[in-house]
């Protein structure tokens, strides 16, 4: 159930170039959040809330962690918020990553600010072991490496400019892992060109793939039909709601345009 | 005595606050926040005769104190609405208003024919959608078209009250309002969104894939207040005012300008509790004004 909570900021710190980690005290929301879901955050006087994926929800401590990039006025406002301040958040919202039917090997592939929601996936989707391939533009934008290291059997970091880890994009290291076989699912989140490449590569290996999409959003609860993603189901193409049927979709159904 | 009860075209509303078409779905998506029976009514997402895919995304852009949208009437078609969504809505104990759109006159007539035989309490005729290539606003921007459309639709409306939703994208909304009244409209709702555009200066691309969209949110309130005021003086039909209502004072302005009820749209995106806060604020205001019922305040602006 979605709720509106006034969440106290426990911490809001810069963890990489233009990237912040925000801890919020919101027990009810933290209890219900599933991996891959998001919260809709009111940013000052802005008309539209900002959808931000949940990086980690801790039901015991009653808090959630959001990792967000400063893109515009809303997220810039958010980055200036201080510990102790209250934030108006709606959530948990959307359809997250599915829990695996039986414990098996999971491959998570993230790009840039698409990396954070995959952390909870690695922790809470019932995988026996997780390998992570995380891509960034440059070393200064690399995030959450230590957190993934703690939970994953292997973590491969790639940078497009070669400043850290494996030079280049995520596709080649991901394909090397897929060739070894044994994965029961691939979960991915990142920019559309990356997702498109990931989906095409994963398809060659016949592994089921789930991807999390991003779109400019309005209400966040499914009412306004603004955040449309083209989805092919039972032969017909339809615009489904990223905030409701998504953000996580079965990769086979997503129509890249 | 209930301060907020209002009656429009013989339909009783427990309060004059209605959620606006296109912003609230069929109500179901907002049930997590409060019981829908608290609302005066719900104006449903605009329906067309046949299903519509809508426009490609991005469909929304933020502007100063507002938003532009270009959803393009994505909907599952009126028959699907009547079969799948309406029964649930009718059980929510609030006034159910269907919003009907079309690309041709024949579409409008067949659409409304089906709605007239359904359980909806009122029909809002959408001749003012700015985001579809054919029809929509084209039916609402000339007096001749408004008259023709309203007359044809009214014939098949049966006993359902017909609200005609007006576009602000016209030279004289008063002339359009008069045309709707003379063609048989039972009530008017105004304003739909104002056509606008936003450009990304780095990419030189409009933010909206549709290039242009409809402006709503706090930015449009003064335009809505002015138009309601002008229309109030020109026609005697009930008026449902909307455009940029985010707090009870905005709703009160529309009422003083001449609205009998108001709709809330964009405000729910910012604050899902906005309708309840506005209902409570209006009630306290009506009490302070010492009137027996809020309808006594309609049109009571003391214009200079």
Coordinates of C-alpha atoms in Angstrom, one line a residue:
Chain A
X1 CA 0.0 0.0 0.0
X2 CA 1.3 3.4 -0.9
X3 CA 1.4 6.0 1.9
X4 CA 2.4 9.6 2.3
X5 CA 5.0 9.9 5.1
X6 CA 6.9 12.8 6.6
X7 CA 10.3 11.2 6.7
X8 CA 13.1 12.6 8.8
X9 CA 16.5 12.9 7.1
X10 CA 19.1 10.8 9.0
X11 CA 21.9 11.6 6.5
X12 CA 22.3 13.3 3.1
X13 CA 25.9 13.1 1.9
X14 CA 27.7 13.5 -1.3
X15 CA 29.2 10.0 -2.2
X16 CA 30.5 10.7 -5.8
X17 CA 30.4 13.4 -8.4
X18 CA 26.9 15.0 -8.3
X19 CA 25.6 11.9 -6.5
X20 CA 24.1 11.8 -3.0
X21 CA 23.1 9.1 -0.5
X22 CA 20.0 10.0 1.5
X23 CA 18.9 8.0 4.6
X24 CA 15.3 8.5 5.6
X25 CA 13.5 7.5 8.8
X26 CA 10.2 6.1 7.6
X27 CA 9.3 2.8 9.4
X28 CA 6.0 1.9 7.7
X29 CA 7.4 2.5 4.2
X30 CA 10.6 0.7 5.0
X31 CA 8.7 -2.4 6.1
X32 CA 6.7 -2.6 2.9
X33 CA 9.3 -1.7 0.3
X34 CA 10.2 -4.4 -2.2
X35 CA 13.4 -4.4 -4.3
X36 CA 13.1 -2.2 -7.4
X37 CA 10.2 0.0 -6.0
X38 CA 10.6 3.7 -5.8
X39 CA 9.5 6.7 -3.7
X40 CA 8.0 10.0 -5.0
X41 CA 9.8 12.9 -3.2
X42 CA 8.4 16.4 -2.9
X43 CA 11.3 18.8 -3.6
X44 CA 10.5 22.2 -2.1
X45 CA 8.1 24.3 -4.1
X46 CA 8.2 22.1 -7.2
X47 CA 4.9 21.1 -8.6
X48 CA 6.1 17.6 -9.5
X49 CA 7.6 15.1 -7.1
X50 CA 10.8 13.4 -8.1
X51 CA 10.7 9.6 -8.5
X52 CA 13.8 8.0 -6.8
X53 CA 14.4 4.3 -6.7
X54 CA 14.9 2.7 -3.3
X55 CA 18.5 1.6 -3.0
X56 CA 18.0 -0.2 0.4
X57 CA 15.1 -0.6 2.8
X58 CA 15.9 -1.7 6.3
X59 CA 12.7 -2.9 7.9
X60 CA 14.3 -3.5 11.3
X61 CA 15.8 0.0 11.6
X62 CA 12.8 1.5 9.9
X63 CA 14.8 3.4 7.3
X64 CA 15.4 3.5 3.6
X65 CA 18.4 4.7 1.6
X66 CA 18.0 6.6 -1.7
X67 CA 21.0 7.3 -3.9
X68 CA 20.3 10.1 -6.4
X69 CA 22.1 12.2 -8.9
X70 CA 21.7 15.9 -9.1
X71 CA 20.1 16.5 -12.5
X72 CA 18.0 19.7 -12.2
X73 CA 16.4 22.1 -9.8
X74 CA 14.5 19.5 -7.8
X75 CA 17.4 17.2 -7.1
X76 CA 19.6 20.2 -6.4
X77 CA 17.1 21.4 -3.8
X78 CA 17.2 17.8 -2.3
X79 CA 21.0 17.8 -2.2
X80 CA 20.9 21.0 0.0
X81 CA 18.5 19.4 2.6
X82 CA 20.1 18.8 6.0
X83 CA 19.9 16.0 8.6
X84 CA 16.9 16.4 10.9
X85 CA 14.8 18.0 8.1
X86 CA 11.5 16.4 7.2
X87 CA 10.8 15.2 3.6
X88 CA 7.4 14.5 2.2
X89 CA 7.6 11.1 0.4
X90 CA 5.0 8.8 -1.2
X91 CA 5.7 5.2 -1.4
X92 CA 6.6 2.4 -1.8
X93 CA 5.4 2.7 -5.4
X94 CA 5.5 0.6 -8.5
X95 CA 6.2 -3.0 -9.4
X96 CA 9.7 -4.1 -8.3
X97 CA 12.1 -6.9 -9.3
X98 CA 10.5 -10.3 -8.8
X99 CA 11.7 -12.6 -6.1
X100 CA 13.3 -15.7 -7.6
X101 CA 11.1 -18.8 -7.5
X102 CA 14.0 -20.9 -6.1
X103 CA 17.5 -19.9 -4.9
X104 CA 19.7 -19.6 -8.0
X105 CA 22.4 -17.5 -9.6
X106 CA 21.5 -14.0 -10.4
X107 CA 23.3 -11.5 -12.6
X108 CA 22.7 -7.8 -12.0
X109 CA 23.8 -5.2 -14.5
X110 CA 23.6 -1.5 -13.8
X111 CA 24.6 1.7 -15.4
X112 CA 25.2 5.0 -13.7
X113 CA 22.4 6.1 -11.5
X114 CA 20.6 2.9 -12.5
X115 CA 22.9 1.0 -10.1
X116 CA 21.3 1.8 -6.7
X117 CA 18.0 -0.2 -7.0
X118 CA 20.1 -3.3 -7.9
X119 CA 21.6 -3.4 -4.4
X120 CA 18.4 -4.5 -2.7
X121 CA 17.9 -6.9 -5.5
X122 CA 21.2 -8.5 -4.6
X123 CA 20.2 -8.7 -1.0
X124 CA 16.5 -9.6 -1.1
X125 CA 15.5 -11.4 -4.3
X126 CA 16.2 -14.9 -2.9
X127 CA 19.4 -15.5 -5.0
X128 CA 21.9 -18.1 -4.0
X129 CA 24.7 -16.0 -5.4
X130 CA 24.9 -12.7 -7.3
X131 CA 27.4 -11.4 -9.8
X132 CA 27.3 -7.7 -10.5
X133 CA 28.5 -5.7 -13.5
X134 CA 28.3 -2.0 -12.9
X135 CA 29.1 0.6 -15.5
X136 CA 29.9 4.3 -15.0
X137 CA 31.1 7.1 -17.2
X138 CA 34.2 7.8 -15.2
X139 CA 35.8 6.9 -11.8
X140 CA 34.4 10.1 -10.1
X141 CA 30.9 8.8 -10.6
X142 CA 31.5 5.2 -9.3
X143 CA 29.2 4.4 -6.4
X144 CA 28.3 1.6 -4.1
X145 CA 31.2 -0.7 -5.0
X146 CA 31.9 -1.7 -1.4
X147 CA 28.2 -2.3 -0.7
X148 CA 27.9 -4.7 -3.7
X149 CA 31.3 -6.3 -2.7
X150 CA 29.8 -7.3 0.6
X151 CA 26.8 -9.1 -0.9
X152 CA 28.0 -10.4 -4.3
X153 CA 30.2 -13.3 -5.4
X154 CA 31.8 -11.0 -7.9
X155 CA 31.6 -7.3 -8.8
X156 CA 33.0 -6.0 -12.1
X157 CA 33.2 -2.2 -12.4
X158 CA 33.5 -0.7 -15.9
X159 CA 34.2 2.9 -16.8
X160 CA 33.6 4.3 -20.3
X161 CA 36.7 6.4 -20.1
X162 CA 38.8 3.7 -18.7
X163 CA 39.7 5.7 -15.6
X164 CA 38.8 2.8 -13.2
X165 CA 38.1 -1.0 -13.5
X166 CA 37.5 -2.5 -16.9
X167 CA 37.6 0.1 -19.7
X168 CA 34.4 0.3 -21.8
X169 CA 30.8 -0.6 -21.3
X170 CA 29.1 -3.3 -19.3
X171 CA 28.2 -5.5 -22.3
X172 CA 31.5 -7.3 -22.8
X173 CA 32.1 -8.3 -19.2
X174 CA 28.5 -9.3 -18.9
X175 CA 28.7 -11.5 -21.9
X176 CA 31.8 -13.2 -20.5
X177 CA 29.8 -14.1 -17.4
X178 CA 26.8 -15.3 -19.4
X179 CA 29.1 -17.6 -21.4
X180 CA 30.0 -19.4 -18.2
X181 CA 26.3 -20.2 -17.9
X182 CA 24.3 -21.1 -14.9
X183 CA 22.3 -17.9 -14.4
X184 CA 18.6 -18.2 -13.9
X185 CA 17.9 -14.4 -14.3
X186 CA 19.4 -11.1 -15.3
X187 CA 18.2 -7.9 -13.6
X188 CA 19.2 -4.6 -15.2
X189 CA 18.7 -0.9 -14.7
X190 CA 20.4 2.0 -16.5
X191 CA 20.1 4.3 -19.5
X192 CA 18.0 3.1 -22.4
X193 CA 20.9 2.5 -24.8
X194 CA 22.6 0.3 -22.2
X195 CA 19.4 -1.6 -21.5
X196 CA 18.8 -2.2 -25.2
X197 CA 22.3 -3.6 -25.5
X198 CA 21.9 -5.7 -22.4
X199 CA 18.6 -7.1 -23.5
X200 CA 19.9 -8.1 -27.0
X201 CA 23.0 -9.8 -25.5
X202 CA 21.0 -11.7 -22.8
X203 CA 18.5 -12.9 -25.4
X204 CA 21.3 -14.8 -27.1
X205 CA 21.8 -16.9 -24.0
X206 CA 18.1 -17.5 -23.4
X207 CA 18.2 -16.2 -19.8
X208 CA 15.1 -14.4 -18.5
X209 CA 15.7 -10.7 -18.1
X210 CA 13.9 -8.0 -16.1
X211 CA 14.7 -4.3 -16.7
X212 CA 13.8 -1.2 -14.7
X213 CA 12.7 1.8 -16.8
X214 CA 12.8 5.5 -16.2
X215 CA 10.4 8.1 -17.6
X216 CA 9.3 11.6 -16.8
X217 CA 6.5 11.1 -14.3
X218 CA 3.4 12.9 -13.0
X219 CA 1.3 11.5 -10.2
X220 CA 3.4 8.4 -9.5
X221 CA 0.4 6.3 -8.6
X222 CA -1.0 5.3 -12.0
X223 CA -3.7 7.9 -12.5
X224 CA -2.3 10.4 -15.0
X225 CA -0.8 8.1 -17.7
X226 CA 2.1 10.4 -18.3
X227 CA 5.0 7.9 -17.7
X228 CA 4.3 5.7 -20.7
X229 CA 6.5 2.8 -21.7
X230 CA 5.7 0.9 -24.9
X231 CA 5.1 -2.8 -24.1
X232 CA 4.2 -5.7 -26.4
X233 CA 1.9 -8.2 -24.8
X234 CA -0.2 -10.8 -26.5
X235 CA 0.9 -9.5 -29.9
X236 CA -0.3 -5.9 -29.4
X237 CA 1.6 -2.8 -28.4
X238 CA 0.3 -0.6 -25.6
X239 CA 1.6 2.2 -23.4
X240 CA 1.8 0.9 -19.9
X241 CA 2.6 3.0 -16.8
X242 CA 6.2 3.0 -15.6
X243 CA 4.9 4.0 -12.1
X244 CA 2.4 1.2 -11.8
X245 CA 3.0 -1.8 -14.1
X246 CA 6.7 -0.8 -14.0
X247 CA 9.3 0.4 -13.3
X248 CA 10.4 -3.2 -13.7
X249 CA 9.2 -5.0 -16.9
X250 CA 9.9 -8.3 -18.5
X251 CA 12.6 -7.4 -21.0
X252 CA 11.0 -9.4 -23.8
X253 CA 7.9 -7.2 -23.7
X254 CA 9.7 -3.8 -23.8
X255 CA 9.6 -2.1 -27.2
X256 CA 12.7 0.1 -27.6
X257 CA 12.1 3.1 -29.8
Chain B
X1 CA -27.3 21.8 7.9
X2 CA -24.5 20.8 5.6
X3 CA -22.6 23.9 4.5
X4 CA -21.0 22.2 1.5
X5 CA -23.9 20.3 -0.1
X6 CA -24.5 21.5 -3.7
X7 CA -26.8 20.5 -6.4
X8 CA -25.9 20.7 -10.0
X9 CA -28.5 19.9 -12.7
X10 CA -30.4 17.9 -10.2
X11 CA -27.4 15.9 -9.1
X12 CA -26.5 16.2 -5.4
X13 CA -22.9 16.5 -4.4
X14 CA -21.9 16.2 -0.8
X15 CA -19.3 19.0 -1.4
X16 CA -18.3 21.1 -4.4
X17 CA -14.9 19.5 -4.9
X18 CA -14.5 17.2 -7.9
X19 CA -11.3 15.6 -9.1
X20 CA -10.5 16.7 -12.7
X21 CA -10.5 14.5 -15.8
X22 CA -7.2 13.0 -16.8
X23 CA -5.5 13.6 -13.5
X24 CA -7.3 11.0 -11.3
X25 CA -7.9 8.0 -13.5
X26 CA -11.2 6.4 -12.4
X27 CA -10.3 7.0 -8.8
X28 CA -8.9 3.6 -8.1
X29 CA -5.3 4.6 -8.1
X30 CA -5.9 7.1 -5.2
X31 CA -7.7 4.8 -2.8
X32 CA -4.6 4.3 -0.6
X33 CA -4.8 7.9 0.6
X34 CA -8.4 8.4 1.6
X35 CA -11.9 7.0 1.0
X36 CA -13.2 8.4 -2.3
X37 CA -16.6 8.9 -0.7
X38 CA -15.1 12.1 0.8
X39 CA -15.0 13.6 -2.6
X40 CA -17.9 15.6 -4.1
X41 CA -17.3 13.7 -7.4
X42 CA -14.8 12.2 -9.8
X43 CA -14.6 13.3 -13.4
X44 CA -13.1 10.2 -15.1
X45 CA -10.2 10.1 -17.7
X46 CA -11.5 11.1 -21.1
X47 CA -13.0 8.3 -23.1
X48 CA -13.2 7.8 -26.8
X49 CA -15.4 5.5 -28.8
X50 CA -12.5 3.2 -29.7
X51 CA -9.3 2.6 -27.6
X52 CA -6.5 5.1 -28.1
X53 CA -2.8 4.5 -27.6
X54 CA -2.0 8.1 -26.7
X55 CA 1.1 10.1 -27.6
X56 CA 4.7 8.8 -27.4
X57 CA 6.7 9.9 -24.3
X58 CA 7.9 12.2 -22.8
X59 CA 4.4 13.4 -22.1
X60 CA 5.1 15.8 -19.3
X61 CA 7.4 18.8 -18.6
X62 CA 7.6 20.9 -15.5
X63 CA 7.3 24.7 -15.9
X64 CA 7.2 27.6 -13.5
X65 CA 4.4 26.7 -11.0
X66 CA 2.9 24.3 -13.4
X67 CA 3.2 21.4 -15.9
X68 CA 2.7 20.8 -19.5
X69 CA 1.2 17.4 -20.5
X70 CA 0.6 15.7 -23.8
X71 CA -1.0 12.4 -22.9
X72 CA -3.2 12.4 -26.0
X73 CA -6.3 10.8 -24.6
X74 CA -4.8 7.3 -24.0
X75 CA -7.8 5.2 -23.0
X76 CA -9.3 1.7 -23.4
X77 CA -12.5 2.9 -25.1
X78 CA -15.9 3.7 -23.7
X79 CA -17.3 0.2 -23.8
X80 CA -14.3 -1.1 -21.7
X81 CA -14.8 1.8 -19.3
X82 CA -18.5 1.0 -18.8
X83 CA -17.8 -2.7 -18.4
X84 CA -14.6 -2.8 -16.4
X85 CA -14.2 0.5 -14.5
X86 CA -17.6 2.0 -14.0
X87 CA -19.2 -0.6 -11.7
X88 CA -16.4 -0.2 -9.2
X89 CA -16.6 3.6 -9.3
X90 CA -20.4 3.6 -8.9
X91 CA -19.9 1.6 -5.6
X92 CA -17.7 4.4 -4.1
X93 CA -20.6 6.7 -3.0
X94 CA -19.4 9.8 -4.9
X95 CA -20.7 11.4 -8.1
X96 CA -19.3 9.7 -11.2
X97 CA -18.8 12.0 -14.2
X98 CA -17.8 10.4 -17.5
X99 CA -15.6 12.5 -19.8
X100 CA -16.4 11.9 -23.5
X101 CA -14.0 12.9 -26.3
X102 CA -13.9 12.1 -30.1
X103 CA -12.3 12.7 -33.4
X104 CA -15.5 13.0 -35.5
X105 CA -19.0 14.2 -34.7
X106 CA -20.2 10.6 -35.2
X107 CA -17.6 9.4 -32.6
X108 CA -19.0 11.8 -30.0
X109 CA -22.6 10.8 -30.7
X110 CA -21.9 7.1 -30.4
X111 CA -19.7 7.5 -27.4
X112 CA -22.3 9.6 -25.5
X113 CA -25.1 7.2 -26.6
X114 CA -23.3 4.4 -24.7
X115 CA -22.6 6.6 -21.7
X116 CA -26.3 7.7 -21.6
X117 CA -27.3 4.1 -21.1
X118 CA -24.7 3.5 -18.4
X119 CA -24.8 4.2 -14.7
X120 CA -22.8 7.4 -14.8
X121 CA -24.4 10.4 -13.1
X122 CA -23.3 13.1 -15.5
X123 CA -21.5 13.4 -18.8
X124 CA -18.7 16.0 -19.4
X125 CA -18.2 16.7 -23.1
X126 CA -14.6 17.2 -23.9
X127 CA -14.4 19.5 -26.8
X128 CA -11.2 21.0 -25.6
X129 CA -8.4 18.5 -25.5
X130 CA -5.3 20.2 -27.0
X131 CA -3.2 17.0 -27.4
X132 CA -4.9 15.1 -30.2
X133 CA -4.3 15.7 -33.9
X134 CA -7.9 15.3 -35.0
X135 CA -11.0 16.4 -33.2
X136 CA -10.7 17.4 -29.5
X137 CA -10.2 21.1 -29.4
X138 CA -11.2 21.6 -33.0
X139 CA -14.8 21.0 -31.8
X140 CA -14.5 23.6 -29.1
X141 CA -12.9 26.6 -30.7
X142 CA -15.6 27.9 -33.1
X143 CA -19.2 28.7 -32.0
X144 CA -20.6 26.9 -35.0
X145 CA -18.7 23.7 -34.2
X146 CA -19.7 23.9 -30.5
X147 CA -23.3 24.4 -31.3
X148 CA -23.3 21.5 -33.8
X149 CA -21.5 19.1 -31.5
X150 CA -23.5 20.0 -28.3
X151 CA -26.8 19.7 -30.2
X152 CA -26.0 16.4 -31.7
X153 CA -24.8 15.0 -28.4
X154 CA -27.6 16.4 -26.3
X155 CA -30.1 14.5 -28.5
X156 CA -28.6 11.2 -27.4
X157 CA -27.9 12.2 -23.8
X158 CA -31.3 11.1 -22.5
X159 CA -31.8 12.1 -18.8
X160 CA -28.0 12.5 -18.1
X161 CA -27.0 16.1 -17.5
X162 CA -24.5 17.3 -20.1
X163 CA -21.5 19.4 -18.9
X164 CA -19.6 21.0 -21.7
X165 CA -15.9 21.5 -21.0
X166 CA -14.5 24.6 -22.5
X167 CA -11.1 25.4 -23.9
X168 CA -9.3 28.6 -22.9
X169 CA -7.5 28.6 -26.2
X170 CA -10.1 30.8 -27.9
X171 CA -10.5 34.5 -28.7
X172 CA -13.7 34.8 -26.6
X173 CA -14.7 32.1 -24.2
X174 CA -17.9 34.0 -23.5
X175 CA -19.1 33.5 -27.1
X176 CA -18.2 29.8 -26.9
X177 CA -20.1 29.5 -23.6
X178 CA -23.2 31.2 -25.1
X179 CA -23.0 28.8 -28.0
X180 CA -22.9 25.8 -25.7
X181 CA -25.8 27.2 -23.7
X182 CA -28.0 27.9 -26.7
X183 CA -27.3 24.4 -28.1
X184 CA -28.7 22.8 -24.9
X185 CA -25.7 22.3 -22.5
X186 CA -26.9 21.7 -18.9
X187 CA -23.7 23.0 -17.3
X188 CA -20.2 24.3 -18.3
X189 CA -16.8 23.3 -16.9
X190 CA -13.8 25.5 -17.5
X191 CA -10.9 25.8 -18.1
X192 CA -9.1 22.9 -19.9
X193 CA -5.4 23.4 -20.2
X194 CA -3.7 26.3 -22.0
X195 CA -1.6 25.2 -25.0
X196 CA 2.1 25.7 -24.3
X197 CA 5.7 24.5 -25.2
X198 CA 9.0 24.0 -23.4
X199 CA 12.4 23.7 -25.2
X200 CA 15.6 22.1 -23.9
X201 CA 18.2 24.7 -24.8
X202 CA 21.1 22.2 -24.9
X203 CA 19.5 19.8 -27.3
X204 CA 17.2 22.4 -29.0
X205 CA 14.4 19.8 -28.7
X206 CA 11.0 20.4 -27.1
X207 CA 10.8 18.4 -23.9
X208 CA 7.4 16.9 -25.0
X209 CA 7.6 14.4 -27.8
X210 CA 4.4 16.0 -29.1
X211 CA 6.2 19.4 -29.2
X212 CA 3.3 21.2 -27.5
X213 CA 1.1 20.3 -24.6
X214 CA -1.5 21.7 -22.2
X215 CA -0.4 23.9 -19.3
X216 CA -2.0 23.3 -15.9
X217 CA -1.1 23.9 -12.3
X218 CA -1.0 27.0 -10.1
X219 CA 0.3 29.1 -13.0
X220 CA -3.1 29.1 -14.8
X221 CA -5.4 30.0 -11.8
X222 CA -5.7 33.7 -12.6
X223 CA -6.7 32.8 -16.2
X224 CA -9.3 30.4 -14.9
X225 CA -10.7 32.9 -12.4
X226 CA -11.0 35.6 -15.1
X227 CA -12.7 33.2 -17.5
X228 CA -15.2 31.9 -14.9
X229 CA -16.0 35.5 -14.0
X230 CA -16.6 36.5 -17.6
X231 CA -18.7 33.4 -18.4
X232 CA -20.7 33.8 -15.2
X233 CA -22.0 37.1 -16.3
X234 CA -22.9 35.8 -19.8
X235 CA -24.8 32.6 -19.1
X236 CA -27.1 31.2 -16.5
X237 CA -25.9 27.6 -16.5
X238 CA -24.2 26.0 -13.5
X239 CA -20.4 26.4 -13.8
X240 CA -17.7 24.0 -12.7
X241 CA -14.5 26.0 -12.3
X242 CA -11.0 24.6 -12.6
X243 CA -7.5 25.5 -13.4
X244 CA -4.6 25.7 -10.9
X245 CA -6.5 25.0 -7.7
X246 CA -4.0 23.9 -5.2
X247 CA -5.4 25.3 -1.9
X248 CA -8.9 26.2 -0.6
X249 CA -8.3 29.9 -1.2
X250 CA -7.9 29.1 -4.9
X251 CA -11.2 27.2 -4.9
X252 CA -12.8 30.1 -3.0
X253 CA -11.7 32.5 -5.7
X254 CA -13.3 30.5 -8.4
X255 CA -16.5 30.3 -6.4
X256 CA -16.6 34.0 -5.8
X257 CA -16.0 34.5 -9.5
X258 CA -19.1 32.4 -10.2
X259 CA -18.3 28.7 -10.0
X260 CA -20.9 26.4 -8.4
X261 CA -18.4 23.6 -8.0
X262 CA -14.7 23.2 -8.6
X263 CA -12.3 20.6 -10.0
X264 CA -8.8 19.8 -8.8
X265 CA -6.2 18.2 -11.1
X266 CA -2.5 18.9 -11.0
X267 CA -2.5 19.6 -7.3
X268 CA -3.0 15.9 -6.5
X269 CA 0.3 15.1 -8.1
X270 CA 2.0 17.4 -5.6
X271 CA -0.2 16.4 -2.7
X272 CA -2.7 13.5 -2.9
X273 CA -4.5 14.9 0.2
X274 CA -5.2 18.3 -1.6
X275 CA -8.9 17.5 -2.2
X276 CA -9.5 16.8 1.5
X277 CA -7.6 19.8 2.6
X278 CA -9.5 22.0 0.2
X279 CA -12.9 20.6 1.3
X280 CA -12.0 21.3 5.0
X281 CA -10.8 24.8 4.1
X282 CA -13.9 25.6 2.2
X283 CA -16.1 24.4 5.0
X284 CA -14.3 26.6 7.5
X285 CA -14.5 29.5 5.1
X286 CA -18.2 29.1 4.5
X287 CA -18.7 29.0 8.3
X288 CA -16.7 32.2 8.8
X289 CA -18.8 33.8 6.0
X290 CA -21.9 32.9 8.1
X291 CA -23.8 31.6 5.1
X292 CA -26.2 28.6 5.3
X293 CA -24.6 27.0 2.3
X294 CA -21.5 27.6 0.2
X295 CA -23.6 28.1 -2.9
X296 CA -24.6 31.5 -1.5
X297 CA -21.0 32.6 -2.1
X298 CA -21.0 31.7 -5.8
X299 CA -20.5 34.8 -7.9
X300 CA -20.3 37.1 -4.8
X301 CA -17.1 38.8 -6.0
X302 CA -17.4 42.5 -5.3
X303 CA -16.1 43.6 -8.7
X304 CA -15.0 47.2 -9.0

